Amino acid sequence: MRSPFRPLTVPDPGILDDHRPLLRRIERRGFLRGGLSLGALTMLTGCDVSDSSAVGRALRAVSDLDDGVQAALFDPLKLAPEYPASMVLKPPRFNAYYDVEEVKPVDGDAWRLELGGLIADKRPWTRRQIAELPERETIIRHVCVEGWDYIGQWSGVPLRTFLERVGADLTAKYVAFKTADDYPSSIDMASALHPQTLLATRYAGESLPDPYGYPLRLRTAVKLGFKNPKWITTIEVTNTYPGGYWESRGFNWFSGL
Ligand SMILES: Nc1nc2c(c(=O)[nH]1)N[C@H]1C(S)=C(S)[C@@H](COP(=O)(O)O)O[C@H]1N2
Ligand SMILES: [Mo]
């Protein structure tokens, strides 16, 4: 916070350029009409924004504000629409931040699911152990920010069931994921506990094909496609904002449907 007695230093407007993705994300949602100046940022946050990391922190505070509003509007009991099996797209449509030919298949036998953060029992899980957990199936619409969508049929253990089983702190703010392809992702706890949020191991009744996240991926009906990490290797429960691959490139973190 800026001391009321310290004169406000005149910051270099170029500092804002270091934070273009965050800025665009805030501006895109009409949060600040006419764009954001350093002066406005100072007034909004009461912070001295004379260096780049302070600007980053202040922008983060402004965009978190909006995530908080979205999170408050989220109804944890409301179910997303489900569809008949006849509408399921086979195979599903592929997307990643690289082409399908570049997918590096995960060795399911050597694979382990690692746990971290606010979880009582952090022992890693094998594929076989996960397969023994109770499952649910959802037939839901996948919506990608690129402007396409499809109906998919996913099964696996509800993330809520899994988090309860390992003694996760369900009052924590975030569930964060790491993946085999370096695609960090995270969701709010309310969405993690939603009944249509699964750790999916199968698509249309078959083991997940490699491009779609074998052996384990997140599939939630309450988030945009990019918040459904494939090839999960680590789940962490935390109160520290974890961000994500597209979030650090300007996309809104909450991105609920
Ligand atoms: N690990 C990982 N997960 C990812 C991505 C990625 O690049 N890597 N892309 C995301 C995006 S943008 C979309 S739209 C969906 C696509 O999932 P699908 O290939 O099963 O349709 O995966 C999401 N999960
Ligand atoms: Mo996407």
CSV table of C-alpha atoms and ligand atoms in Angstrom, one decimal:
chain,number,residue,atom,x,y,z
A,1,MET,CA,0.0,0.0,0.0
A,2,ARG,CA,1.1,3.5,-0.7
A,3,SER,CA,1.8,5.7,2.3
A,4,PRO,CA,-0.5,8.8,2.3
A,5,PHE,CA,2.6,11.0,2.9
A,6,ARG,CA,4.8,9.7,0.2
A,7,PRO,CA,4.4,11.6,-3.1
A,8,LEU,CA,3.3,9.4,-5.9
A,9,THR,CA,6.2,8.6,-8.2
A,10,VAL,CA,5.4,9.1,-11.9
A,11,PRO,CA,5.7,5.6,-13.3
A,12,ASP,CA,7.0,4.7,-16.7
A,13,PRO,CA,3.9,3.9,-18.8
A,14,GLY,CA,5.9,1.2,-20.6
A,15,ILE,CA,5.6,-0.9,-17.4
A,16,LEU,CA,2.1,-1.8,-18.5
A,17,ASP,CA,3.5,-3.5,-21.6
A,18,ASP,CA,5.0,-6.2,-19.4
A,19,HIS,CA,1.5,-7.2,-18.4
A,20,ARG,CA,-0.4,-7.2,-21.8
A,21,PRO,CA,-2.2,-10.5,-21.3
A,22,LEU,CA,-3.6,-9.6,-17.9
A,23,LEU,CA,-4.5,-6.1,-19.1
A,24,ARG,CA,-6.3,-7.5,-22.2
A,25,ARG,CA,-8.1,-10.0,-20.0
A,26,ILE,CA,-9.4,-7.2,-17.7
A,27,GLU,CA,-10.2,-4.9,-20.6
A,28,ARG,CA,-12.0,-7.6,-22.7
A,29,ARG,CA,-14.6,-8.0,-20.0
A,30,GLY,CA,-15.4,-4.3,-20.0
A,31,PHE,CA,-14.2,-4.0,-16.5
A,32,LEU,CA,-12.6,-0.7,-17.2
A,33,ARG,CA,-14.2,1.3,-20.0
A,34,GLY,CA,-11.7,3.0,-22.3
A,35,GLY,CA,-8.7,1.0,-21.1
A,36,LEU,CA,-6.6,1.1,-18.0
A,37,SER,CA,-4.0,3.7,-17.2
A,38,LEU,CA,-1.4,3.5,-14.4
A,39,GLY,CA,-3.2,6.3,-12.7
A,40,ALA,CA,-6.5,4.4,-12.7
A,41,LEU,CA,-4.7,1.3,-11.4
A,42,THR,CA,-3.3,3.3,-8.6
A,43,MET,CA,-6.7,4.6,-7.6
A,44,LEU,CA,-8.3,1.2,-7.9
A,45,THR,CA,-5.8,-0.6,-5.7
A,46,GLY,CA,-4.3,2.1,-3.6
A,47,CYS,CA,-0.9,0.7,-4.5
A,48,ASP,CA,2.3,2.4,-5.7
A,49,VAL,CA,2.6,0.9,-9.1
A,50,SER,CA,6.0,2.4,-9.9
A,51,ASP,CA,7.7,-1.0,-10.6
A,52,SER,CA,6.8,-3.9,-12.8
A,53,SER,CA,6.1,-6.5,-10.1
A,54,ALA,CA,3.9,-4.0,-8.2
A,55,VAL,CA,1.9,-3.4,-11.5
A,56,GLY,CA,1.6,-7.2,-11.9
A,57,ARG,CA,0.3,-7.6,-8.3
A,58,ALA,CA,-2.2,-4.7,-8.7
A,59,LEU,CA,-3.5,-6.1,-12.1
A,60,ARG,CA,-3.9,-9.5,-10.5
A,61,ALA,CA,-6.0,-8.0,-7.7
A,62,VAL,CA,-8.3,-6.3,-10.2
A,63,SER,CA,-8.8,-9.5,-12.3
A,64,ASP,CA,-9.2,-11.7,-9.1
A,65,LEU,CA,-12.0,-9.4,-8.1
A,66,ASP,CA,-13.8,-10.4,-11.2
A,67,ASP,CA,-13.1,-14.1,-10.6
A,68,GLY,CA,-14.6,-13.6,-7.2
A,69,VAL,CA,-17.8,-12.2,-8.6
A,70,GLN,CA,-18.1,-15.2,-11.0
A,71,ALA,CA,-17.4,-17.7,-8.2
A,72,ALA,CA,-20.1,-16.1,-6.1
A,73,LEU,CA,-22.6,-16.4,-8.9
A,74,PHE,CA,-21.7,-20.1,-9.4
A,75,ASP,CA,-24.5,-22.5,-8.2
A,76,PRO,CA,-22.8,-25.7,-7.0
A,77,LEU,CA,-26.1,-27.6,-7.2
A,78,LYS,CA,-27.2,-26.7,-10.7
A,79,LEU,CA,-26.6,-29.5,-13.2
A,80,ALA,CA,-25.4,-28.8,-16.7
A,81,PRO,CA,-27.5,-30.3,-19.5
A,82,GLU,CA,-26.9,-34.0,-20.4
A,83,TYR,CA,-27.5,-35.5,-23.9
A,84,PRO,CA,-28.6,-38.9,-25.4
A,85,ALA,CA,-25.8,-41.4,-26.3
A,86,SER,CA,-26.9,-41.1,-29.9
A,87,MET,CA,-25.4,-37.5,-30.0
A,88,VAL,CA,-21.9,-38.5,-28.8
A,89,LEU,CA,-19.1,-37.6,-31.3
A,90,LYS,CA,-16.8,-40.6,-32.0
A,91,PRO,CA,-13.9,-40.1,-31.9
A,92,PRO,CA,-14.0,-36.8,-29.9
A,93,ARG,CA,-12.5,-33.6,-31.4
A,94,PHE,CA,-8.8,-33.1,-30.5
A,95,ASN,CA,-7.3,-29.9,-29.2
A,96,ALA,CA,-4.1,-29.0,-27.4
A,97,TYR,CA,-1.5,-26.2,-27.7
A,98,TYR,CA,0.2,-28.3,-30.4
A,99,ASP,CA,-0.9,-30.7,-33.1
A,100,VAL,CA,-2.2,-34.2,-32.6
A,101,GLU,CA,0.9,-35.8,-34.3
A,102,GLU,CA,3.0,-34.3,-31.5
A,103,VAL,CA,1.1,-36.1,-28.7
A,104,LYS,CA,3.5,-38.1,-26.6
A,105,PRO,CA,1.6,-41.2,-25.3
A,106,VAL,CA,1.9,-41.8,-21.5
A,107,ASP,CA,3.0,-45.3,-20.3
A,108,GLY,CA,0.0,-46.3,-18.2
A,109,ASP,CA,1.8,-49.0,-16.3
A,110,ALA,CA,4.6,-46.7,-15.1
A,111,TRP,CA,2.3,-43.8,-14.6
A,112,ARG,CA,1.4,-42.6,-11.1
A,113,LEU,CA,-1.0,-39.9,-9.9
A,114,GLU,CA,1.0,-37.8,-7.4
A,115,LEU,CA,-0.8,-35.7,-4.7
A,116,GLY,CA,0.4,-32.5,-3.0
A,117,GLY,CA,-0.7,-29.6,-0.9
A,118,LEU,CA,-3.6,-29.8,1.6
A,119,ILE,CA,-4.2,-33.5,1.3
A,120,ALA,CA,-3.9,-35.9,4.3
A,121,ASP,CA,-3.0,-39.0,2.4
A,122,LYS,CA,-0.5,-38.1,-0.3
A,123,ARG,CA,0.4,-41.7,-1.4
A,124,PRO,CA,0.5,-41.9,-5.2
A,125,TRP,CA,-2.1,-43.8,-7.1
A,126,THR,CA,-1.8,-46.4,-9.8
A,127,ARG,CA,-4.2,-46.8,-12.7
A,128,ARG,CA,-5.5,-50.0,-11.2
A,129,GLN,CA,-6.2,-48.4,-7.9
A,130,ILE,CA,-8.1,-45.6,-9.6
A,131,ALA,CA,-10.2,-48.1,-11.6
A,132,GLU,CA,-11.5,-49.6,-8.4
A,133,LEU,CA,-13.1,-46.3,-7.3
A,134,PRO,CA,-16.9,-45.7,-7.9
A,135,GLU,CA,-17.6,-44.2,-11.3
A,136,ARG,CA,-20.1,-41.9,-12.8
A,137,GLU,CA,-20.8,-41.2,-16.5
A,138,THR,CA,-21.7,-37.8,-18.0
A,139,ILE,CA,-22.7,-37.0,-21.6
A,140,ILE,CA,-22.0,-33.3,-21.8
A,141,ARG,CA,-21.1,-30.6,-24.2
A,142,HIS,CA,-17.4,-29.6,-24.5
A,143,VAL,CA,-17.1,-25.9,-25.5
A,144,CYS,CA,-13.7,-24.6,-26.7
A,145,VAL,CA,-13.0,-20.8,-26.6
A,146,GLU,CA,-11.9,-21.2,-30.3
A,147,GLY,CA,-15.6,-21.4,-31.1
A,148,TRP,CA,-16.4,-25.1,-31.6
A,149,ASP,CA,-18.1,-27.7,-29.4
A,150,TYR,CA,-19.1,-31.4,-29.3
A,151,ILE,CA,-21.1,-33.8,-27.2
A,152,GLY,CA,-18.8,-36.3,-25.3
A,153,GLN,CA,-19.4,-39.3,-23.1
A,154,TRP,CA,-17.0,-39.5,-20.2
A,155,SER,CA,-16.7,-41.8,-17.2
A,156,GLY,CA,-14.5,-41.9,-14.2
A,157,VAL,CA,-14.5,-41.2,-10.5
A,158,PRO,CA,-16.2,-37.9,-9.4
A,159,LEU,CA,-13.4,-35.6,-8.4
A,160,ARG,CA,-15.4,-35.0,-5.2
A,161,THR,CA,-15.3,-38.7,-4.3
A,162,PHE,CA,-11.5,-38.8,-4.9
A,163,LEU,CA,-10.8,-35.7,-2.9
A,164,GLU,CA,-12.9,-37.0,0.0
A,165,ARG,CA,-11.1,-40.3,-0.2
A,166,VAL,CA,-7.6,-38.8,0.1
A,167,GLY,CA,-8.6,-36.5,2.9
A,168,ALA,CA,-8.3,-33.2,1.0
A,169,ASP,CA,-9.1,-30.0,2.7
A,170,LEU,CA,-12.4,-29.3,1.0
A,171,THR,CA,-12.5,-25.7,2.4
A,172,ALA,CA,-9.4,-24.8,0.4
A,173,LYS,CA,-9.8,-22.5,-2.5
A,174,TYR,CA,-8.2,-24.3,-5.5
A,175,VAL,CA,-7.5,-27.7,-7.0
A,176,ALA,CA,-4.5,-27.5,-9.3
A,177,PHE,CA,-3.3,-30.0,-11.9
A,178,LYS,CA,0.0,-30.8,-13.5
A,179,THR,CA,0.2,-32.8,-16.7
A,180,ALA,CA,2.6,-34.8,-18.7
A,181,ASP,CA,2.8,-32.1,-21.4
A,182,ASP,CA,3.4,-29.1,-19.1
A,183,TYR,CA,-0.1,-27.7,-19.2
A,184,PRO,CA,-0.8,-26.5,-15.7
A,185,SER,CA,-4.4,-25.9,-14.9
A,186,SER,CA,-6.6,-25.1,-11.9
A,187,ILE,CA,-10.2,-24.8,-10.8
A,188,ASP,CA,-12.1,-23.4,-7.8
A,189,MET,CA,-13.1,-25.9,-5.1
A,190,ALA,CA,-16.9,-25.4,-5.7
A,191,SER,CA,-16.4,-26.5,-9.3
A,192,ALA,CA,-14.1,-29.4,-8.2
A,193,LEU,CA,-16.9,-30.7,-5.9
A,194,HIS,CA,-19.6,-30.3,-8.6
A,195,PRO,CA,-21.3,-33.7,-9.4
A,196,GLN,CA,-20.4,-33.4,-13.1
A,197,THR,CA,-16.7,-33.0,-12.5
A,198,LEU,CA,-14.9,-36.3,-13.1
A,199,LEU,CA,-11.4,-37.7,-13.2
A,200,ALA,CA,-12.2,-39.4,-16.5
A,201,THR,CA,-10.6,-42.7,-17.6
A,202,ARG,CA,-13.0,-43.7,-20.4
A,203,TYR,CA,-14.7,-42.1,-23.4
A,204,ALA,CA,-17.8,-43.7,-24.9
A,205,GLY,CA,-17.2,-46.8,-22.7
A,206,GLU,CA,-13.6,-47.4,-24.0
A,207,SER,CA,-10.3,-46.6,-22.3
A,208,LEU,CA,-9.3,-43.0,-23.2
A,209,PRO,CA,-7.4,-42.9,-26.5
A,210,ASP,CA,-3.9,-41.3,-26.1
A,211,PRO,CA,-4.8,-37.9,-27.7
A,212,TYR,CA,-7.7,-37.4,-25.2
A,213,GLY,CA,-5.7,-37.7,-22.1
A,214,TYR,CA,-4.9,-41.4,-21.3
A,215,PRO,CA,-4.7,-42.5,-18.6
A,216,LEU,CA,-6.4,-39.7,-16.6
A,217,ARG,CA,-7.9,-36.3,-17.5
A,218,LEU,CA,-10.3,-33.9,-16.0
A,219,ARG,CA,-13.8,-33.6,-17.5
A,220,THR,CA,-16.1,-31.0,-16.0
A,221,ALA,CA,-19.4,-29.8,-17.3
A,222,VAL,CA,-19.1,-26.5,-15.6
A,223,LYS,CA,-15.9,-25.1,-17.3
A,224,LEU,CA,-14.7,-24.2,-20.8
A,225,GLY,CA,-12.7,-26.8,-22.6
A,226,PHE,CA,-9.3,-25.4,-21.8
A,227,LYS,CA,-9.9,-26.0,-18.1
A,228,ASN,CA,-10.1,-29.8,-18.6
A,229,PRO,CA,-6.5,-30.9,-18.3
A,230,LYS,CA,-5.5,-34.1,-20.1
A,231,TRP,CA,-2.7,-36.5,-19.1
A,232,ILE,CA,-2.9,-35.5,-15.4
A,233,THR,CA,0.2,-36.4,-13.3
A,234,THR,CA,-0.3,-34.4,-10.1
A,235,ILE,CA,-3.3,-33.0,-8.2
A,236,GLU,CA,-2.7,-30.4,-5.6
A,237,VAL,CA,-5.1,-28.7,-3.2
A,238,THR,CA,-4.0,-25.2,-2.2
A,239,ASN,CA,-5.0,-21.7,-1.1
A,240,THR,CA,-2.4,-20.1,-3.3
A,241,TYR,CA,-3.6,-19.0,-6.7
A,242,PRO,CA,-2.2,-21.6,-9.2
A,243,GLY,CA,-3.1,-20.0,-12.5
A,244,GLY,CA,-2.8,-22.1,-15.7
A,245,TYR,CA,-1.3,-22.3,-19.2
A,246,TRP,CA,-3.9,-20.2,-21.0
A,247,GLU,CA,-4.6,-18.0,-17.9
A,248,SER,CA,-1.1,-16.7,-18.0
A,249,ARG,CA,-1.7,-15.9,-21.7
A,250,GLY,CA,-4.7,-13.7,-21.0
A,251,PHE,CA,-7.7,-16.0,-20.6
A,252,ASN,CA,-10.1,-15.5,-17.7
A,253,TRP,CA,-9.2,-18.0,-14.9
A,254,PHE,CA,-12.8,-18.8,-13.7
A,255,SER,CA,-14.1,-19.5,-17.3
A,256,GLY,CA,-17.3,-21.1,-16.1
A,257,LEU,CA,-20.1,-22.3,-18.4
B,1,LIG,N1,-2.7,-31.4,-21.0
B,1,LIG,C1,-3.5,-30.6,-21.8
B,1,LIG,N2,-4.8,-30.6,-21.5
B,1,LIG,C2,-5.6,-29.8,-22.3
B,1,LIG,C3,-5.0,-29.0,-23.4
B,1,LIG,C4,-3.6,-29.1,-23.6
B,1,LIG,O1,-3.0,-28.5,-24.6
B,1,LIG,N3,-2.9,-30.0,-22.8
B,1,LIG,N4,-5.9,-28.3,-24.2
B,1,LIG,C5,-7.2,-27.9,-23.6
B,1,LIG,C6,-8.1,-27.4,-24.6
B,1,LIG,S1,-7.9,-25.8,-25.2
B,1,LIG,C7,-9.2,-28.1,-25.0
B,1,LIG,S2,-10.4,-27.4,-26.0
B,1,LIG,C8,-9.4,-29.5,-24.6
B,1,LIG,C9,-9.6,-30.4,-25.7
B,1,LIG,O2,-9.9,-31.7,-25.2
B,1,LIG,P1,-10.2,-32.9,-26.3
B,1,LIG,O3,-9.0,-33.0,-27.1
B,1,LIG,O4,-10.5,-34.1,-25.4
B,1,LIG,O5,-11.5,-32.5,-27.1
B,1,LIG,O6,-8.3,-30.0,-23.8
B,1,LIG,C10,-7.8,-29.1,-22.9
B,1,LIG,N5,-6.9,-29.8,-22.0
B,2,MO,MO,-10.0,-25.2,-25.9
